[in-house]
Short mmCIF file of C-alpha atoms and ligand atoms in Angstrom, two decimals:
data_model
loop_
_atom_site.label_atom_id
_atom_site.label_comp_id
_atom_site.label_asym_id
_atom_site.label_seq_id
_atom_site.Cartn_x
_atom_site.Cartn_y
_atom_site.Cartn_z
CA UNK A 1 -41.26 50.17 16.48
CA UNK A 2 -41.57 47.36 19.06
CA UNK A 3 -38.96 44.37 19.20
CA UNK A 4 -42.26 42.13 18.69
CA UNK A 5 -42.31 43.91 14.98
CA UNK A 6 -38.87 43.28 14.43
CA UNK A 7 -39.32 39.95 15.20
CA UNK A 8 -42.17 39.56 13.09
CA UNK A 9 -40.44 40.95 10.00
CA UNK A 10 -37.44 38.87 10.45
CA UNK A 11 -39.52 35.83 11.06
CA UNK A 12 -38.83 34.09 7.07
CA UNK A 13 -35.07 35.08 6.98
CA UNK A 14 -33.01 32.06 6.51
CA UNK A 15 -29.53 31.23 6.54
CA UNK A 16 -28.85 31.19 2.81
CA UNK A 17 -25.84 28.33 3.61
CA UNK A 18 -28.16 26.57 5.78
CA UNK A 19 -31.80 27.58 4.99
CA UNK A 20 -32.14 27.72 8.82
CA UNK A 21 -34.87 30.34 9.86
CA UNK A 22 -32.25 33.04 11.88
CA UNK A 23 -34.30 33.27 14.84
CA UNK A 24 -35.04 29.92 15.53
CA UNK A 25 -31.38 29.37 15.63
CA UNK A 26 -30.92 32.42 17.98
CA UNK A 27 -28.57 33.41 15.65
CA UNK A 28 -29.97 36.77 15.27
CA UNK A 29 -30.58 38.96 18.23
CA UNK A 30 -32.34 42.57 18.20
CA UNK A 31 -32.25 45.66 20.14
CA UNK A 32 -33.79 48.86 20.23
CA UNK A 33 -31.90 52.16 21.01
CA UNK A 34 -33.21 55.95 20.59
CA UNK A 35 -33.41 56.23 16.83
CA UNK A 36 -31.51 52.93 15.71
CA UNK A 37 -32.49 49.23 15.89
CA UNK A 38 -29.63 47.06 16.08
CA UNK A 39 -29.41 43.73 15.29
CA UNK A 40 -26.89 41.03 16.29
CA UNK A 41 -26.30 38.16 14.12
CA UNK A 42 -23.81 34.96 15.24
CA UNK A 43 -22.80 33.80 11.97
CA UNK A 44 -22.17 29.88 11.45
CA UNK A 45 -18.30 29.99 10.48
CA UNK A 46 -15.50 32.16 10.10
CA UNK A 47 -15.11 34.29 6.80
CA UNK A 48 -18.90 33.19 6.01
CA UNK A 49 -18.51 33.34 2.18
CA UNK A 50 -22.60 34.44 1.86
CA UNK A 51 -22.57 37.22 4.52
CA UNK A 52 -23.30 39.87 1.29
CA UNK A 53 -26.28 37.48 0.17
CA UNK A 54 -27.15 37.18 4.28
CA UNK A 55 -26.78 41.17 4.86
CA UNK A 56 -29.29 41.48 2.00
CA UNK A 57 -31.97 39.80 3.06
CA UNK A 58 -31.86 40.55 6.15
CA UNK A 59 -31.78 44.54 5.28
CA UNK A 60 -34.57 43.96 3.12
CA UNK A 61 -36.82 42.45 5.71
CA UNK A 62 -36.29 45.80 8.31
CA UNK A 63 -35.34 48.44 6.07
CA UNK A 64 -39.07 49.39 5.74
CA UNK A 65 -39.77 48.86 8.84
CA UNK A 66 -37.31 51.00 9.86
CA UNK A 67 -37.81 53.28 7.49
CA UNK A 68 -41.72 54.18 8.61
CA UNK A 69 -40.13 54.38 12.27
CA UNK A 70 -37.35 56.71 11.65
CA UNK A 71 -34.47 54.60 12.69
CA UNK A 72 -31.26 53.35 10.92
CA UNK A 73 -30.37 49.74 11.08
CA UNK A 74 -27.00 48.80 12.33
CA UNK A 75 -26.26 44.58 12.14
CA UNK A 76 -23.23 43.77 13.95
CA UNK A 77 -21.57 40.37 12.78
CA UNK A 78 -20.28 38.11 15.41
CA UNK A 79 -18.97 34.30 15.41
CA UNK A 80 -20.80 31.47 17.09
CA UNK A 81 -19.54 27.78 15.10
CA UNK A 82 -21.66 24.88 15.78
CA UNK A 83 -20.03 21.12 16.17
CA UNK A 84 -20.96 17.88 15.83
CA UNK A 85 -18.16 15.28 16.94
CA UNK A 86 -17.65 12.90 14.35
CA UNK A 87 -17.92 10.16 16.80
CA UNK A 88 -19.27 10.51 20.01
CA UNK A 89 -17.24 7.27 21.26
CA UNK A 90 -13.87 9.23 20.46
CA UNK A 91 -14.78 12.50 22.10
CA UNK A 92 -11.56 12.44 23.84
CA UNK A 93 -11.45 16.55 23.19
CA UNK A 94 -14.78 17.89 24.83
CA UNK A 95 -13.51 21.58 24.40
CA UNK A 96 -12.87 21.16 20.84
CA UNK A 97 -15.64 21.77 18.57
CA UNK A 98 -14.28 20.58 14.66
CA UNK A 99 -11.24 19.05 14.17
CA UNK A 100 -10.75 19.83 10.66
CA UNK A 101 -7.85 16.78 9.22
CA UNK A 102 -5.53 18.05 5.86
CA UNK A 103 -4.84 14.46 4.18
CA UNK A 104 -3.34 13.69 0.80
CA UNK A 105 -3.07 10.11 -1.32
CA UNK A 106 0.57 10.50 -0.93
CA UNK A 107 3.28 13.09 -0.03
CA UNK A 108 4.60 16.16 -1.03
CA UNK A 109 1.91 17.67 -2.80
CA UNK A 110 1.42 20.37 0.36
CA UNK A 111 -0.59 18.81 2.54
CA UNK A 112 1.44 20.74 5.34
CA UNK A 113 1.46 24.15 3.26
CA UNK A 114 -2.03 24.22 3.45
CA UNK A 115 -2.68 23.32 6.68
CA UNK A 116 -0.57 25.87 8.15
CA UNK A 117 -2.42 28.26 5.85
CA UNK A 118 -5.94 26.98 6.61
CA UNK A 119 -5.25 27.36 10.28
CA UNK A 120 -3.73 30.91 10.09
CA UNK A 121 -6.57 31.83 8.10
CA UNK A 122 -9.20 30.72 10.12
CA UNK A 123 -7.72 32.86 13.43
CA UNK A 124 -7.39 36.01 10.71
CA UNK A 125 -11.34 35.27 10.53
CA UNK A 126 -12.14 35.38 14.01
CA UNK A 127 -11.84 31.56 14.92
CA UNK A 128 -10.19 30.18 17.96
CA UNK A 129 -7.58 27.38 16.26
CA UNK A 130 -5.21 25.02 17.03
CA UNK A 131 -2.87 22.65 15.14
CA UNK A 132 -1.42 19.85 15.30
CA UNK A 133 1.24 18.35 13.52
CA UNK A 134 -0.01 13.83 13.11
CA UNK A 135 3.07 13.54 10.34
CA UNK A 136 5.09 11.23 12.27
CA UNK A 137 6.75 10.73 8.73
CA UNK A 138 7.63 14.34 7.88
CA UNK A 139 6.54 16.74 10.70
CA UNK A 140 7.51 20.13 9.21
CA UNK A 141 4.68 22.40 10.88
CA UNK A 142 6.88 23.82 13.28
CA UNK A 143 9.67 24.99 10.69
CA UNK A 144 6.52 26.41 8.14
CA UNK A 145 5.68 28.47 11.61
CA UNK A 146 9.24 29.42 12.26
CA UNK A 147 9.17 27.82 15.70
CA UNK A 148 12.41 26.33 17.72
CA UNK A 149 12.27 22.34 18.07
CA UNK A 150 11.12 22.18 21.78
CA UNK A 151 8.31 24.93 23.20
CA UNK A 152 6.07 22.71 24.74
CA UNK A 153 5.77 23.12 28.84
CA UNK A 154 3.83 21.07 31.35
CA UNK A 155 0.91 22.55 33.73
CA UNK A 156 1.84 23.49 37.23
CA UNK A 157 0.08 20.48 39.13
CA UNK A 158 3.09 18.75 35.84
CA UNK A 159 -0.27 16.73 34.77
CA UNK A 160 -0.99 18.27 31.27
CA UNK A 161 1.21 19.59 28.50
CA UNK A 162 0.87 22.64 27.16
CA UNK A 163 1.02 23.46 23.50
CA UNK A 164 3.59 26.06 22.11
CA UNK A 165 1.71 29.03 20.97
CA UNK A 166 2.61 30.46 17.44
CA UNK A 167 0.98 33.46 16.69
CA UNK A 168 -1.27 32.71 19.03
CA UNK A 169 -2.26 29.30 17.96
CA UNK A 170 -1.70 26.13 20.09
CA UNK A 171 0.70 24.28 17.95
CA UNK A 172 2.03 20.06 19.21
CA UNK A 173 3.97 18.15 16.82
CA UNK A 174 6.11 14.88 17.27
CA UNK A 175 9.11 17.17 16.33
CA UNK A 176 8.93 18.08 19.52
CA UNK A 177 9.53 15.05 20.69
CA UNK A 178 12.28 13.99 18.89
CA UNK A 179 15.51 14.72 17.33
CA UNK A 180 15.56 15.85 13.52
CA UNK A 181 15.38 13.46 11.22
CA UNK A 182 14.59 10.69 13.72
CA UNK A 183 10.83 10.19 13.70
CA UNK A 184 10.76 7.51 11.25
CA UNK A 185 12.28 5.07 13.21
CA UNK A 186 9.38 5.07 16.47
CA UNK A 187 7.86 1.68 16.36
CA UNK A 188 3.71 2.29 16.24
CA UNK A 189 3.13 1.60 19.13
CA UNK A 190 5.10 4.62 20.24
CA UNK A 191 3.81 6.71 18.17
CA UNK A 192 0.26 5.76 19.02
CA UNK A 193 1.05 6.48 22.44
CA UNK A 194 2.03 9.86 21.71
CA UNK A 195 -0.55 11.51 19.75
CA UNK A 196 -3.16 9.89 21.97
CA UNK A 197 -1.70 11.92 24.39
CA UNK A 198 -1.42 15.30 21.92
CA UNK A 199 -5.25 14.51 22.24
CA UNK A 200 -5.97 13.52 25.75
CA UNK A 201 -3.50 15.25 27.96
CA UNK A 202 -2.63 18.32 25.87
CA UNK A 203 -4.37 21.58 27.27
CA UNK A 204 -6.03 22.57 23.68
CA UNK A 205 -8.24 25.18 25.51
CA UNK A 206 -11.76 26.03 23.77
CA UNK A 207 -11.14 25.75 19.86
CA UNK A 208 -13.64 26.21 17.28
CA UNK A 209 -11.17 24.30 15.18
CA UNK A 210 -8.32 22.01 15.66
CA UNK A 211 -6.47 21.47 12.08
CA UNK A 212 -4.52 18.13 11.69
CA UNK A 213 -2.15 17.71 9.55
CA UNK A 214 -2.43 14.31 8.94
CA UNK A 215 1.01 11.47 7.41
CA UNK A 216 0.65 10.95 3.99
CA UNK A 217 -0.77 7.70 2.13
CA UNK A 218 -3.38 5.36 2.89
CA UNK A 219 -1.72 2.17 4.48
CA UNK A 220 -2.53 0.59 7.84
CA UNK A 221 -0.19 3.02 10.14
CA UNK A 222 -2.22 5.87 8.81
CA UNK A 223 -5.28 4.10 8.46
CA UNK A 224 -4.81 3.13 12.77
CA UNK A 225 -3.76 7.33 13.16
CA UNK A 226 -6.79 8.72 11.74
CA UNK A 227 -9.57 6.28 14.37
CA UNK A 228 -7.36 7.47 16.84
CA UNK A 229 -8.18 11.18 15.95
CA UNK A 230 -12.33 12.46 16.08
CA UNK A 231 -12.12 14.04 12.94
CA UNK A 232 -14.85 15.75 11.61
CA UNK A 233 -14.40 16.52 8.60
CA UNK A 234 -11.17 15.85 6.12
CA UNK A 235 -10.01 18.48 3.19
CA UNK A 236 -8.12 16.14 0.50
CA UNK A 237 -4.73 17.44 -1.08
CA UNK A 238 -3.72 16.80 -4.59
CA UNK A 239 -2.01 17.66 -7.40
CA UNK A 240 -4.36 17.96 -10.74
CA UNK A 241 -2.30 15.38 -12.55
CA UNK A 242 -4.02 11.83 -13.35
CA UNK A 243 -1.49 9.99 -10.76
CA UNK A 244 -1.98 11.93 -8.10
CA UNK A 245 -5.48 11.29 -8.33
CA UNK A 246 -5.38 7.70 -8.04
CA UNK A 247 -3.55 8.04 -4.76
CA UNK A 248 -5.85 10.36 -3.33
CA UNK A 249 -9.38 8.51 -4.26
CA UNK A 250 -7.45 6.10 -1.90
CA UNK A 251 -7.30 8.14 0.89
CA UNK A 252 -11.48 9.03 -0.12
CA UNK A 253 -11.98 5.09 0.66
CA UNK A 254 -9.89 5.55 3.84
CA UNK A 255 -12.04 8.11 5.49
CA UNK A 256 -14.84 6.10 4.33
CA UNK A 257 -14.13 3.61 5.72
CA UNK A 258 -13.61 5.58 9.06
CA UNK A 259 -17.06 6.93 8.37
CA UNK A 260 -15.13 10.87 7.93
CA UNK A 261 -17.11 13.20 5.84
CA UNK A 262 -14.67 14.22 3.40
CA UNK A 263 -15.42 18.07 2.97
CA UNK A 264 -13.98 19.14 -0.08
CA UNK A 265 -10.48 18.80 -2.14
CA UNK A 266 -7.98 21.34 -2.47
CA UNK A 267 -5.93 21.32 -5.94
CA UNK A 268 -2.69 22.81 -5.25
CA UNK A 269 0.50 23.84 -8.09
CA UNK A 270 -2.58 23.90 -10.14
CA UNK A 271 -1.17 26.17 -12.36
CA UNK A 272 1.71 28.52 -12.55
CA UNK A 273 1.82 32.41 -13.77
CA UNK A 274 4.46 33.92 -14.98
CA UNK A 275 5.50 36.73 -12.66
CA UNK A 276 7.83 38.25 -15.66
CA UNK A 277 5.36 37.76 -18.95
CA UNK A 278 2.21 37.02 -16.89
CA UNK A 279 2.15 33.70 -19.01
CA UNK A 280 -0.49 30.66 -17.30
CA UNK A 281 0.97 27.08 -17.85
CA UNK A 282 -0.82 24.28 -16.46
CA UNK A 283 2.47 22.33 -15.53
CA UNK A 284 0.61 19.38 -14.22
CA UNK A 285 -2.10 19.41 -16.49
CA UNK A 286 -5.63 20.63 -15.50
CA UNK A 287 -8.88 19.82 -14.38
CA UNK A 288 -8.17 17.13 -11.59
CA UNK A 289 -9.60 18.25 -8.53
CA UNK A 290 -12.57 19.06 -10.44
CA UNK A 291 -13.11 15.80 -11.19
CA UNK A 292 -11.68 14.24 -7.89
CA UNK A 293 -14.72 16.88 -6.27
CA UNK A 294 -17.23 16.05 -8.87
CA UNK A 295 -16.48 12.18 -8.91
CA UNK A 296 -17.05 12.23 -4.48
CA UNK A 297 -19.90 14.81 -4.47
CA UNK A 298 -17.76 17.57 -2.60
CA UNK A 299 -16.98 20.76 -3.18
CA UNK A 300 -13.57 21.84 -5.01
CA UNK A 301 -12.49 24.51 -2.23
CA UNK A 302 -9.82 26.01 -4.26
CA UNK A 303 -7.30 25.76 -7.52
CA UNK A 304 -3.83 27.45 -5.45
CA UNK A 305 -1.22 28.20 -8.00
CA UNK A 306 2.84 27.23 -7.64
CA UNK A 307 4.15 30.33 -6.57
CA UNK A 308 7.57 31.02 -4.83
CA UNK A 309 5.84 33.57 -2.03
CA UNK A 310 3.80 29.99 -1.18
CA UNK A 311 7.19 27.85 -0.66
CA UNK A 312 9.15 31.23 0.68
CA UNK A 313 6.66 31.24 3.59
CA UNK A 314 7.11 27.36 4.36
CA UNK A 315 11.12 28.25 3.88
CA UNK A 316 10.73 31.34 6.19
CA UNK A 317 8.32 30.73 9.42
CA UNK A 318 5.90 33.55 8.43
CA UNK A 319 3.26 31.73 6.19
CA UNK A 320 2.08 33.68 3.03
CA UNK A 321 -1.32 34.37 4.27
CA UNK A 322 0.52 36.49 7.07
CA UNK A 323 3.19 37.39 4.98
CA UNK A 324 1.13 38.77 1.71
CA UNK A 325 -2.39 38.71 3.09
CA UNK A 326 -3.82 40.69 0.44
CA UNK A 327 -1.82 39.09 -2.57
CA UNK A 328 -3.68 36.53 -4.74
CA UNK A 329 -2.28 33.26 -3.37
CA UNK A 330 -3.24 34.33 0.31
CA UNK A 331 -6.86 35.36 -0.57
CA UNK A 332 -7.19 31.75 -2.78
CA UNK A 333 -5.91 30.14 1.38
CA UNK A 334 -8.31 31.75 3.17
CA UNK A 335 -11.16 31.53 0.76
CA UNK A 336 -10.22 27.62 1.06
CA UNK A 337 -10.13 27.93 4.73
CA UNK A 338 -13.91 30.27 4.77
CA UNK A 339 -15.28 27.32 2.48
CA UNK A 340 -13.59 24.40 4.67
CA UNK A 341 -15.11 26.13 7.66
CA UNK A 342 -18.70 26.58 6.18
CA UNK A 343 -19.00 22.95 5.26
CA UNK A 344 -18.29 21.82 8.61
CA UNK A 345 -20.54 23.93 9.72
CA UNK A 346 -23.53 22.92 7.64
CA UNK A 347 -22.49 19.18 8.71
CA UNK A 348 -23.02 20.27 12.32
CA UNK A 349 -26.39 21.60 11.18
CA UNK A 350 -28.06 19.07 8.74
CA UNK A 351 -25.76 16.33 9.72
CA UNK A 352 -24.40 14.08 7.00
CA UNK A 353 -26.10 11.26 5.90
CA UNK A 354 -24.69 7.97 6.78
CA UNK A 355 -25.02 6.24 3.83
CA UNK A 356 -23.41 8.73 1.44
CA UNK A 357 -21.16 10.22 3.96
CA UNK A 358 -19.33 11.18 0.47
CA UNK A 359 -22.13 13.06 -0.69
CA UNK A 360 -22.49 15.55 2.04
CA UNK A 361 -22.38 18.60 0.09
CA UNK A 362 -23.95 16.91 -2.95
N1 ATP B 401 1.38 26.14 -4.15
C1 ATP B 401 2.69 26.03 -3.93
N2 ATP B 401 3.58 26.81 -4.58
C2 ATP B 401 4.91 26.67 -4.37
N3 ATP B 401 5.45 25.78 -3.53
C3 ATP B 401 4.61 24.98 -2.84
C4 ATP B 401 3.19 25.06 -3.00
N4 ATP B 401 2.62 24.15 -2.17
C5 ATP B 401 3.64 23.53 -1.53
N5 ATP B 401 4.83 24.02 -1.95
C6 ATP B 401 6.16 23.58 -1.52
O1 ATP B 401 6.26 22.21 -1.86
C7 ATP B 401 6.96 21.49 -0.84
C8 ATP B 401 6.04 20.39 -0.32
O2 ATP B 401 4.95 21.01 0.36
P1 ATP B 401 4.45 20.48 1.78
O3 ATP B 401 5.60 20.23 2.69
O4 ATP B 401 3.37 21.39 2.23
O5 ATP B 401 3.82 19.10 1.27
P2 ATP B 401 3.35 17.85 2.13
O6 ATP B 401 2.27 17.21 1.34
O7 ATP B 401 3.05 18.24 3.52
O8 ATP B 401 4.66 16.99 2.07
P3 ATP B 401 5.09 15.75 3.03
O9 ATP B 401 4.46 14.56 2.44
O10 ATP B 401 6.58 15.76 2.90
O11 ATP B 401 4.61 16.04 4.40
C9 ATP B 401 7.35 22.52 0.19
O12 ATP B 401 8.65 22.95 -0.06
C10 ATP B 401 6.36 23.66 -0.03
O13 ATP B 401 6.89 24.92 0.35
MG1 MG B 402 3.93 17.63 5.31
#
């Protein structure tokens, strides 16, 4: 068996997410040892949800190849995430690849929860992550990661900040910056200042992904926040009842306006379980980030339930995909966060459309 032939009999295997040919990606990589051809693949994003679909193909295009040689076949997974800066004119964060914003039509309905989540996730995967807290309004990252109100330092040469590291992700927030309960009084202006710094003169390091947890509503504040910020890609936050949904096919117009791919919606207290009885009651009704993800072309990236292990984590510092990552809720996070990470990474390699920047995953 040459690596020619291996070539050769890998030559049609796509990327089922992307339908990109593997090789002409260099995505795939093979190598020939004594009795066993291995083969190195750099998948697109972290917690790939298609790597069984992936692993399947690409066994069936060598297995009988290796098969007539005598060798096994050993594919060793690794992580390589495009990016594609929203806009090239804000690329204030060269080593940044995504910066993935977590928005909502209005507050409380756990825009922070899953951001936290999504980010923690994400670094279980593999990914290199930071966050960072843009709720001048209600910056609660820092208490969901159980971190003390100041951590930030400066660089040696005092020129740069440096982020406090949770867990070991890069975390800024503007509660670390002011005293509790006293960021809603910061005149714009200030606050402007500030998170243009959290971009320009914060050392992020290289990140795959920067989440941003982004103020609630769609006004002009948050409307001037989010151009400040080259988002790629939002996730939208709501609650499935009809009300909720108005608020947040506001926030859709917003990042269209901004010309954001919106990347999917997350429905959160979609539904409750009884842990006594096992009993499911839709408390909020049912069905609305469905039709939020239907009605904008994107994809619904998950339905997470209310649960008290979800709020005990925000209460606690240790988020419930570190706390319980095996239990339901924590597997419905990261499979939001795997699916969040996959459509940014098909954006980075088909690009979105301008004209239906809605439609992306349509
Ligand atoms: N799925 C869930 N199950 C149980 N509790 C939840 C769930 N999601 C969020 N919560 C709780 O609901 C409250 C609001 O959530 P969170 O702070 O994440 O919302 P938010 O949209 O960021 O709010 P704000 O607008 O105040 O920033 C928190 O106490 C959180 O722990
Ligand atoms: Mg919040």
């Amino acid at each position: 068996m040459t690596l020619d032939e291996v070539r050769a009999a890998l030559a049609g295997v796509r990327d089922p997410a992307t339908g990109r040919e593997l090789l002409a990606d260099n995505r795939a990589e093979p190598r020939l040892s004594p009795g066993e051809l291995v083969l190195g693949i750099d998948l697109i994003s972290p917690g790939y949800p298609l790597r069984a679909e992936l692993d399947a193909a690409v066994r069936a295009a060598l297995e009988p190849l290796c098969g007539a040689a005598g060798h096994t076949l050993r594919i060793e997974y690794g992580l390589r995430v495009p990016s594609k800066p929203a806009r090239q004119d804000l690329n204030r964060l060269p080593t940044v690849k995504n910066i993935l914003a977590v928005a909502a039509g209005k507050g409380g309905v756990g825009k922070s929860t899953i951001s936290v989540n999504v980010a923690m996730a994400l670094k279980q995967f593999g990914a290199r992550v930071g966050l960072l807290d843009a709720d001048i309004y209600g910056p609660s990252v820092p208490k969901m990661l159980g971190a003390p109100a100041r951590e930030t330092t400066t660089t040696a040469d005092g020129n740069r900040i440096q982020p406090a590291i949770f867990r070991g992700i890069p975390v800024m927030s503007v509660a670390f910056f002011v005293e509790p309960g006293n960021a809603v009084v910061w005149r714009g202006p200030m606050i402007h200042k500030l998170l243009k710094q959290f971009l320009e003169d914060v050392e992020w390091g290289e990140l795959d992904y920067l989440v941003v947890d982004l103020p609630p509503g769609t006004g002009d504040a948050q409307l001037s926040l989010a151009q400040l910020i080259p988002i790629t890609g939002s996730i939208l936050v709501t609650t499935p009842q009809e009300v909720a949904l108005l608020d947040v096919r506001r926030a859709a117009n917003m990042f269209s306006k901004l010309e954001v791919p919106v990347i999917g919606v997350v429905e959160n207290m979609s539904h409750y379980t009884c842990p006594a009885c096992g009993h499911h009651d839709n408390i909020f009704s049912s069905g609305g980030g469905k039709a939020l993800a239907h009605d904008l072309g994107v994809e619904l990236l998950g339905q997470i339930p209310i649960d008290n292990r979800i709020s005990f984590g925000g209460e606690s510092g240790i988020p419930v995909v570190e706390a319980h990552p095996t239990g339901e809720h924590a597997v419905a996070l990261a499979q939001v966060a795997a699916r969040a990470a996959l459509a940014l990474s098909k954006l980075s390699a088909t690009g979105p459309k301008r004209s239906s920047l809605l439609r992306t995953l349509s």
